[in-house]
GROMACS .gro file of C-alpha atoms in nm:
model
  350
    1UNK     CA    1   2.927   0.273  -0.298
    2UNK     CA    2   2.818   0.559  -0.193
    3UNK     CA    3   2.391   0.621  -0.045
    4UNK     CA    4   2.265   0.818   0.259
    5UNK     CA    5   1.917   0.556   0.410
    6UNK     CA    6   1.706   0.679   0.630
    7UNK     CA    7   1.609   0.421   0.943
    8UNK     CA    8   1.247   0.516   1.012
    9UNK     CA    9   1.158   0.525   1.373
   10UNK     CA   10   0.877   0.213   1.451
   11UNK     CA   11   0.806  -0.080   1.666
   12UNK     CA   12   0.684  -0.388   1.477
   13UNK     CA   13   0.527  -0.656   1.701
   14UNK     CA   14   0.439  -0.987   1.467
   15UNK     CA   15   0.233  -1.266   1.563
   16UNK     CA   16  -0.036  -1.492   1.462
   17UNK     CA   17  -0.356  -1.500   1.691
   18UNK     CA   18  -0.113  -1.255   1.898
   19UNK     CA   19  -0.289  -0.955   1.790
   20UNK     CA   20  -0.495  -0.861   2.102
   21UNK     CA   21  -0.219  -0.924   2.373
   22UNK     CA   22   0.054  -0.715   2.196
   23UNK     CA   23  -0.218  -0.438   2.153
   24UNK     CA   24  -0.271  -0.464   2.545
   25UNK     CA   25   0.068  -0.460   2.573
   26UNK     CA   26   0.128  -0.097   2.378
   27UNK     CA   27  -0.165   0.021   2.464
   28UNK     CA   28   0.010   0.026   2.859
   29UNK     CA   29   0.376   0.090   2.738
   30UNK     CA   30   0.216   0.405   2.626
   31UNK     CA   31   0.027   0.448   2.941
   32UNK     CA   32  -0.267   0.588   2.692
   33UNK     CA   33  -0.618   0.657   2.887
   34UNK     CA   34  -0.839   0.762   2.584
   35UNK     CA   35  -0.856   0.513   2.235
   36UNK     CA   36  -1.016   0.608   1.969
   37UNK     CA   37  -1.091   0.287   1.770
   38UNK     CA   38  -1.115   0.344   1.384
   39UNK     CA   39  -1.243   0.059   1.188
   40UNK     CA   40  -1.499   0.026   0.875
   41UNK     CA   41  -1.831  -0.036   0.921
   42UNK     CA   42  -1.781  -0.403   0.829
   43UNK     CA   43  -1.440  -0.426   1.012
   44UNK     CA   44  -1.540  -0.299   1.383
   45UNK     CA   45  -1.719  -0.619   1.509
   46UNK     CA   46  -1.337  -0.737   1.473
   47UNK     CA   47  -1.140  -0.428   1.592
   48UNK     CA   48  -1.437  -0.428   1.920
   49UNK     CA   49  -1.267  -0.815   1.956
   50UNK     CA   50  -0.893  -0.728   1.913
   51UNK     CA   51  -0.965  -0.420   2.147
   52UNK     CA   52  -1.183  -0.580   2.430
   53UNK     CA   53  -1.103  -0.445   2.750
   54UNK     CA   54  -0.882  -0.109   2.659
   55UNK     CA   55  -1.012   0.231   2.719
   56UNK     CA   56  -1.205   0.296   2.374
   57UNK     CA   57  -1.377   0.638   2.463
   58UNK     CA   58  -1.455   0.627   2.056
   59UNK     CA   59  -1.548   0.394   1.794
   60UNK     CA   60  -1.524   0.552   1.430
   61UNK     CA   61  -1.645   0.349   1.100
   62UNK     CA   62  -1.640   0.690   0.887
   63UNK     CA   63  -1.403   0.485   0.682
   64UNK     CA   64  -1.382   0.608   0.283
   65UNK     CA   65  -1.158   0.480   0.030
   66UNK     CA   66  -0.929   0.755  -0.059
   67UNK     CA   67  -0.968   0.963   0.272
   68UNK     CA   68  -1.170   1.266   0.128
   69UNK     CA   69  -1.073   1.603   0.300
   70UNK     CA   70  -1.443   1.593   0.422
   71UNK     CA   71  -1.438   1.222   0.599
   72UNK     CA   72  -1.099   1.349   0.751
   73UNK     CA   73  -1.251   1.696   0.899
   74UNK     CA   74  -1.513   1.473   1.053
   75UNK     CA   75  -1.259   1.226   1.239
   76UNK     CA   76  -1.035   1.501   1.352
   77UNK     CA   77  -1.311   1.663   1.499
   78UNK     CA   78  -1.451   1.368   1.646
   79UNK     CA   79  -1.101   1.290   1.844
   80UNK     CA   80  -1.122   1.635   1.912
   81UNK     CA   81  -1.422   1.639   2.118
   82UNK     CA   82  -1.343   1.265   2.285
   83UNK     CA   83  -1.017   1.403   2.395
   84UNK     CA   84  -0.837   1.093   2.267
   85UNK     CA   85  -0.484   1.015   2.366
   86UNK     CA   86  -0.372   0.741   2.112
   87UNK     CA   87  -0.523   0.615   1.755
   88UNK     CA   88  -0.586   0.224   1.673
   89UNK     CA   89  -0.670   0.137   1.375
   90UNK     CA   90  -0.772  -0.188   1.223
   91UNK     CA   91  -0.841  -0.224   0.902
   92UNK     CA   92  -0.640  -0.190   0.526
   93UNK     CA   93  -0.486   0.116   0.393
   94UNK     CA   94  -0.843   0.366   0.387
   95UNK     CA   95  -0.836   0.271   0.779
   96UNK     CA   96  -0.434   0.345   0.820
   97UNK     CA   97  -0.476   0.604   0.572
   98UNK     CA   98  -0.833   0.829   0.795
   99UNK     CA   99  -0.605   0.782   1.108
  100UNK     CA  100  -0.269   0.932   0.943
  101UNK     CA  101  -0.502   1.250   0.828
  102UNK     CA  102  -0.619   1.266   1.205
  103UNK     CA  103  -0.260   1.240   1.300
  104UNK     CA  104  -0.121   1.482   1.054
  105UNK     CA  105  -0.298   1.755   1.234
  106UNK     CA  106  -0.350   1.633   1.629
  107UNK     CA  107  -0.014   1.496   1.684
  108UNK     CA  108  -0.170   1.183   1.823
  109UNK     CA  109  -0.023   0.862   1.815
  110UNK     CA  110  -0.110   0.559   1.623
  111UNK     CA  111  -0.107   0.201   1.708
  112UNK     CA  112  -0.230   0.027   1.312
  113UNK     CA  113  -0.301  -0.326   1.297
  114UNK     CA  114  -0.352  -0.426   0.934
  115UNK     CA  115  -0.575  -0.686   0.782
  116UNK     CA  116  -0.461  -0.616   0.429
  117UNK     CA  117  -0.091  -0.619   0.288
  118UNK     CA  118  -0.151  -0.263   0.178
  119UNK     CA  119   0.171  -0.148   0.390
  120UNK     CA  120   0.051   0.219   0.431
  121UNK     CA  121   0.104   0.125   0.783
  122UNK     CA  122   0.475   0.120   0.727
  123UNK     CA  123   0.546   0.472   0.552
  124UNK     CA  124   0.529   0.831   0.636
  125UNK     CA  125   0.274   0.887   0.360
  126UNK     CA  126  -0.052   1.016   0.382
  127UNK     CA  127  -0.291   1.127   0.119
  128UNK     CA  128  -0.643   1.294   0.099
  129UNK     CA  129  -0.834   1.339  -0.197
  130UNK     CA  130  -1.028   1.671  -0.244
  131UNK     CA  131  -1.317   1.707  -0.531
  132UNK     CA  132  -1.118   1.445  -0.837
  133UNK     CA  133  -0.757   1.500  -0.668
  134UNK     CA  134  -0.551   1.320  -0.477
  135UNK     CA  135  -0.297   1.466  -0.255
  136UNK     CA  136   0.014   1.305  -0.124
  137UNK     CA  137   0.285   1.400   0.130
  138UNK     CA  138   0.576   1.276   0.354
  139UNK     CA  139   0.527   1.344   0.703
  140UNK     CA  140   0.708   1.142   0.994
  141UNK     CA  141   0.410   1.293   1.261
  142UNK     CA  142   0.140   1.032   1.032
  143UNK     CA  143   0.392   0.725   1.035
  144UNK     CA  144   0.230   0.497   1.337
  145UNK     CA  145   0.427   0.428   1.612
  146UNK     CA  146   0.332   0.033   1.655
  147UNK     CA  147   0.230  -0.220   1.367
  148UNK     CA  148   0.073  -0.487   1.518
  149UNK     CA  149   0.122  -0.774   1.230
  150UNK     CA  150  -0.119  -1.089   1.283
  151UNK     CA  151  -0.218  -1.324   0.976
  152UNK     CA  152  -0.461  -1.485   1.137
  153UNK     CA  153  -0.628  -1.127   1.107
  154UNK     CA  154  -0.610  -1.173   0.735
  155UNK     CA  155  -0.791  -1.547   0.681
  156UNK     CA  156  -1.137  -1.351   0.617
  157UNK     CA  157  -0.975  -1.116   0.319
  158UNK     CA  158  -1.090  -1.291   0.000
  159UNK     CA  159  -0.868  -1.448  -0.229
  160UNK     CA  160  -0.960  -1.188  -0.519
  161UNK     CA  161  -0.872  -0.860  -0.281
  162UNK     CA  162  -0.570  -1.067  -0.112
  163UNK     CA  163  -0.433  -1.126  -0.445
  164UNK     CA  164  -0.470  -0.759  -0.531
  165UNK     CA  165  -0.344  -0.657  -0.209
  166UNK     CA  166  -0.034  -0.841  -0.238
  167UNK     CA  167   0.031  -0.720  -0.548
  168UNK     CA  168   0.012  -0.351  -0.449
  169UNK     CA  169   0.216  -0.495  -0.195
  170UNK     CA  170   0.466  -0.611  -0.485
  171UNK     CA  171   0.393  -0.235  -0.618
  172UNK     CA  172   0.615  -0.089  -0.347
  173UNK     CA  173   0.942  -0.343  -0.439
  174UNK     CA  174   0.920  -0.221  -0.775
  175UNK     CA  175   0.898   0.151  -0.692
  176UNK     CA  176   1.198   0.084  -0.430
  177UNK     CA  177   1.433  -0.051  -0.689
  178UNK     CA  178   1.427   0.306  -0.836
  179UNK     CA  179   1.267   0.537  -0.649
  180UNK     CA  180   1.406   0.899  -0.563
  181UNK     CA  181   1.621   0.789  -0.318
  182UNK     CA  182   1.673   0.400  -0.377
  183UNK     CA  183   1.962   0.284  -0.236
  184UNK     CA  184   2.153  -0.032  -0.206
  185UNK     CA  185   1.898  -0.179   0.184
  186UNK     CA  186   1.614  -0.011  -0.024
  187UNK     CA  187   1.685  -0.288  -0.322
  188UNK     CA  188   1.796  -0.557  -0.019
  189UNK     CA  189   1.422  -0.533   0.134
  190UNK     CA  190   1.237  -0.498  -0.173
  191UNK     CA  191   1.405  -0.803  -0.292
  192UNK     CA  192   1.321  -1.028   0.007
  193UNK     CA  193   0.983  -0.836  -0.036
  194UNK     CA  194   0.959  -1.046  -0.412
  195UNK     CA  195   1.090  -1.323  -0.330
  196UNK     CA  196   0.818  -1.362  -0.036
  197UNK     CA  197   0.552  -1.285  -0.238
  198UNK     CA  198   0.605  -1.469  -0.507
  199UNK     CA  199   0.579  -1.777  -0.233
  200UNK     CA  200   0.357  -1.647  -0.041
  201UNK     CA  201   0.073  -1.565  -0.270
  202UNK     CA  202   0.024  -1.866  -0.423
  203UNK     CA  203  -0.027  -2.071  -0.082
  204UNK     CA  204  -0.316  -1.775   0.000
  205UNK     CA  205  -0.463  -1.891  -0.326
  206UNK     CA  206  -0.406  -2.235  -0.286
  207UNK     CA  207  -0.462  -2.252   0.143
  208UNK     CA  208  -0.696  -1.919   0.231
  209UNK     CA  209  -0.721  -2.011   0.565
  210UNK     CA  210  -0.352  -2.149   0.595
  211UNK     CA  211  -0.173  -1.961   0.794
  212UNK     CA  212   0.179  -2.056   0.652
  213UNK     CA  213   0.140  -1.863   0.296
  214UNK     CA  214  -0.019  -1.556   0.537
  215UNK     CA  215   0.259  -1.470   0.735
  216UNK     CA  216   0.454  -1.476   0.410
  217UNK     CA  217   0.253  -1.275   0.254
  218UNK     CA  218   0.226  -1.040   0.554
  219UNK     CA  219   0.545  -1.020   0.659
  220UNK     CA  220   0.637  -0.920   0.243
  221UNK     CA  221   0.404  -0.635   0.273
  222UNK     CA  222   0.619  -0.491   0.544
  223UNK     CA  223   0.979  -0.519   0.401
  224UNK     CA  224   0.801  -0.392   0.054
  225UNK     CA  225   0.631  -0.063   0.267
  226UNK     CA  226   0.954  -0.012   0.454
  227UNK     CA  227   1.171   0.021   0.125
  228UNK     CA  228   0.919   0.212  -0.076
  229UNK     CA  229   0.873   0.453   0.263
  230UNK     CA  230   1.304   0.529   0.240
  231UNK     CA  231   1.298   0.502  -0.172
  232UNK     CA  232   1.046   0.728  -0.211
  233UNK     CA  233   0.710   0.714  -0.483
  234UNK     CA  234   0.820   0.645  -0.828
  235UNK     CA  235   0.646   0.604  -1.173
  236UNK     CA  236   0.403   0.329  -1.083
  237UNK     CA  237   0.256   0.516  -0.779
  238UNK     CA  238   0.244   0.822  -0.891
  239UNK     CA  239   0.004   0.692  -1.203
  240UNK     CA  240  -0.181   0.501  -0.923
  241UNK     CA  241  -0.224   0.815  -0.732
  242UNK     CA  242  -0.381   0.974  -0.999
  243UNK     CA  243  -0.604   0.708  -1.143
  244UNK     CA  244  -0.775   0.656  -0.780
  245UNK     CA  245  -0.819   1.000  -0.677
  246UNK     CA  246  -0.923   1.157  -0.996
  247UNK     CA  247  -1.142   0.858  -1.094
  248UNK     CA  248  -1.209   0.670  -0.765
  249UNK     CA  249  -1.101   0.363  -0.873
  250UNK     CA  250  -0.979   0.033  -0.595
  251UNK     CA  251  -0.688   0.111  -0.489
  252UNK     CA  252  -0.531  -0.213  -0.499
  253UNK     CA  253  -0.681  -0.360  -0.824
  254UNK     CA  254  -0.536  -0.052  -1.002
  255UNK     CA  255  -0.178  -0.105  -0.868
  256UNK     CA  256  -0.180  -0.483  -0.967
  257UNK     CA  257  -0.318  -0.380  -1.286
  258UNK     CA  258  -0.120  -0.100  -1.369
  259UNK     CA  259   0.202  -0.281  -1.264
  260UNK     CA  260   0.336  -0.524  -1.528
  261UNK     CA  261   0.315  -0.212  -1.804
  262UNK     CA  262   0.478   0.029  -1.553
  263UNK     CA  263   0.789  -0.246  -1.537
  264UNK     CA  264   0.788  -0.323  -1.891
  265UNK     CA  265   0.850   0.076  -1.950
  266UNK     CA  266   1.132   0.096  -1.722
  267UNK     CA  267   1.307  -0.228  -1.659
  268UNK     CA  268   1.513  -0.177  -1.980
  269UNK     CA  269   1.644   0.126  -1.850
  270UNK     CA  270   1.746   0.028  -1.527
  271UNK     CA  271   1.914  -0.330  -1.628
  272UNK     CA  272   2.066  -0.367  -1.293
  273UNK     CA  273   1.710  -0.320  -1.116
  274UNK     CA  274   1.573  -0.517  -1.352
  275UNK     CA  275   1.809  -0.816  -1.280
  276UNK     CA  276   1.758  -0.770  -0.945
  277UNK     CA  277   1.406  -0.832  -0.998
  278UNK     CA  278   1.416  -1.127  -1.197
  279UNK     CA  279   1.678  -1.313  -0.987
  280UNK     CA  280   1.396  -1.257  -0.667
  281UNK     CA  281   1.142  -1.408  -0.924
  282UNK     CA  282   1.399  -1.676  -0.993
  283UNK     CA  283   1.323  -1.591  -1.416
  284UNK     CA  284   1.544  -1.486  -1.681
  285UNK     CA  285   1.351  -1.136  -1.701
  286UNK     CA  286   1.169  -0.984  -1.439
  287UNK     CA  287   0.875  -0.946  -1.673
  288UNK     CA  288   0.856  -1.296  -1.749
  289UNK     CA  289   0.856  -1.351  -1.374
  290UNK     CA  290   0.587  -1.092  -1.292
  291UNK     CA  291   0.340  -1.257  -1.546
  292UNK     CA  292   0.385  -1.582  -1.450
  293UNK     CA  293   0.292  -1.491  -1.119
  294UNK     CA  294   0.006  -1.271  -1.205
  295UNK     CA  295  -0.095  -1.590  -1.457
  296UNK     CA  296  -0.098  -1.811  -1.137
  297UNK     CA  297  -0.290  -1.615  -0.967
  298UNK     CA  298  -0.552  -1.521  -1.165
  299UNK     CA  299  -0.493  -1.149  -1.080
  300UNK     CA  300  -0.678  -0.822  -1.213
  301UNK     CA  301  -0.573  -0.784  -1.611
  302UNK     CA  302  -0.744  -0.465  -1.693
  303UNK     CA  303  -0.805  -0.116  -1.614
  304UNK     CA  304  -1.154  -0.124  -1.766
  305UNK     CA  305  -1.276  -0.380  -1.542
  306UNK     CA  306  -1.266  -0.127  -1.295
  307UNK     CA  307  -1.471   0.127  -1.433
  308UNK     CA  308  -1.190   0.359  -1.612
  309UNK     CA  309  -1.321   0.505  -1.945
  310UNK     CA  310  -1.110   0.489  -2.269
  311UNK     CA  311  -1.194   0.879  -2.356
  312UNK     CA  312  -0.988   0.955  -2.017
  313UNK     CA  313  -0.699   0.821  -2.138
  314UNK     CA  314  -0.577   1.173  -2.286
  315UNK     CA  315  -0.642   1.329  -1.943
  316UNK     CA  316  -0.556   1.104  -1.740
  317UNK     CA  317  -0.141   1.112  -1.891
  318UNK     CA  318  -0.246   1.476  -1.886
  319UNK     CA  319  -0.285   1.465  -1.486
  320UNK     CA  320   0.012   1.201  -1.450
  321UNK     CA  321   0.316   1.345  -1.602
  322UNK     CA  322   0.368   1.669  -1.380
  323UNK     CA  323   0.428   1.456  -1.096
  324UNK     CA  324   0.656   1.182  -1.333
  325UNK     CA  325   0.970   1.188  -1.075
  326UNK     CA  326   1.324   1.345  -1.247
  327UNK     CA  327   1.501   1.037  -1.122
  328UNK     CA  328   1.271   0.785  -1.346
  329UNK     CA  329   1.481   0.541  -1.527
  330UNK     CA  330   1.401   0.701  -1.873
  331UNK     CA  331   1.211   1.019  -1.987
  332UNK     CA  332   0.858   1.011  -1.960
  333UNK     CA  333   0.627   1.205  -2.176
  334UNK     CA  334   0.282   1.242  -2.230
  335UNK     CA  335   0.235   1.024  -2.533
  336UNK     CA  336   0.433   0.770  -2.324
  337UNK     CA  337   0.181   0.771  -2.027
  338UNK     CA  338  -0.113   0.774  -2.325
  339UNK     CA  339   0.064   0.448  -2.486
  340UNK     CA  340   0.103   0.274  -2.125
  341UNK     CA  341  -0.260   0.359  -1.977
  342UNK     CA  342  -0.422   0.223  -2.288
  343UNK     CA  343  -0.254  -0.110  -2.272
  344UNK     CA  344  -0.311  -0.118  -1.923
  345UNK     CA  345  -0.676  -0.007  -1.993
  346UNK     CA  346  -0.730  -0.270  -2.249
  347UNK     CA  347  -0.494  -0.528  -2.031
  348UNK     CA  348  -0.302  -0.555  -2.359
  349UNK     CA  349  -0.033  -0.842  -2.414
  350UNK     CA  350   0.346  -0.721  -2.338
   0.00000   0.00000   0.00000
């Protein structure tokens, strides 16, 4: 056995209903003077709550999916000129995702307490999308230096977007198992990661205001982040990437569609990955497992539910396979990503 894994440097604080006093607690281990709060529009009456009482010298809602280069030139400029000394953000992954693009460039810390189980909060990735394309990087100066984990925060995420999340969230295991530089913790996290949510997200369906299948849930999207941030972006992702920022389509409904037709392509190629997988569903393939969970939960089934057009198919695999990673189970080529986007498009039977 032989792997080099990279430990990346972060505090996690977890909690439920614990969100508020662990910020207050940061926000003075820091000794920070100047907040800027970032939230969406519809998310800062709850970030104002969480952060009641801390130096906010800025409230920000310019919150877009995607983080165009515009939205970002506008929040670096607005810490700028409020002379901020630390970033909180609370909010999912477009939240995490505007303060990494202000911290790419300032330097400034970040303090992200999510209400999602997107996990951006957990890697060194950032990505901005300019005109129809999306951008990503590695950069340790974006990863934040505090999650602040609270399901209670999560309760008010319907059961449609918290299945979706989670199964972005499920995205990242995947990607670890075989990712650029998977290793043997990689697979160890992402596993725990599957088995979690596979219990987890059924309770959220079943309980949405329980707090038991929550934390699960919650606590899955963090092992699955952390393993995808040291594996690296495989297949799945970098399809994703492309199908968002070129067509602006939801993030998270994408991933959990696109998923099941990503595995199907390269579980046979990587059988020890793919037993892996199935043993954390507790099935005899981890195909079977992923579609009896996605069955369960009613999750999203097709591509053109979400407003991507048949005719961009061809361009689509076009955009895609440049940035298909060498270290992918099998070749990829473009009649392959053609074949796979039109099932997925059609949410075709595998």
């Amino acid at each position: 056995m032989r792997f080099v894994h990279d430990t990346l440097p972060q505090r996690v604080c977890f909690g439920s209903g614990e969100a508020a006093a662990n910020l207050r607690n940061e926000i003075a281990d820091l000794d920070a003077g100047t907040v800027m709060l970032i939230a969406s529009k519809s998310g800062m009456r709850l970030a104002d709550e969480i952060a009641a009482g801390l130096p906010v010298a800025l409230r920000h809602d310019d919150v877009v999916m995607h983080v165009p280069v515009e939205v970002a030139a506008r929040a670096r400029a607005a810490a700028a000129r409020s002379k901020v000394d630390v970033l909180v953000s609370v909010g999912g992954g477009s939240t995490t995702g505007l303060a990494k693009a202000i911290a790419m460039t300032t330097g400034l810390p970040i303090i992200a307490v999510p209400t999602t189980y997107a996990g951006s909060e957990a890697t060194p990735v950032w990505g901005l999308t300019e005109g129809a394309r999306k951008t990503t990087g590695v950069d340790l100066t974006v990863l934040p230096k505090v999650i602040i984990y609270d399901a209670a925060l999560t309760t008010s995420l319907p059961v449609d977007l918290s299945v979706a999340s989670g199964l972005n969230a499920l995205a990242h295991c995947l990607d670890a198992m075989w990712g650029p530089q998977a290793d043997p913790i990689n697979a160890a996290l992402a596993a725990e990661g599957i088995r979690s949510l596979a219990a987890g997200l059924p309770q959220v369906v079943a309980d949405p205001e329980g707090l038991e299948g929550r934390e699960r849930t919650l606590y899955a999207a963090y092992l699955s982040a952390a393993a995808f941030a040291s594996a690296g972006s495989g297949l799945h992702h970098k399809i994703c990437h492309v199908l968002g920022g070129k067509y602006n389509l939801p993030h998270a409904q994408t991933h959990a569609t696109v998923l099941p037709y990503v595995l199907a392509f390269n579980g046979p190629a990587a059988p020890d990955a793919e037993q892996r997988i199935a043993a954390a569903f507790g099935s005899a393939t981890a195909i079977d497992g992923l579609q009896a969970l996605k069955r369960r939960l009613n999750a999203p089934r097709a591509l053109r539910d979400y407003g991507f057009t048949e005719d961009s198919i061809a361009d689509a695999a076009d955009a895609i396979l440049p940035s298909v990673p060498p270290s992918n189970p099998r070749p990829v080529s473009a009649e392959d990503l053609r074949a796979l986007l039109r099932a997925a498009w059609s949410g075709a039977k595998i």
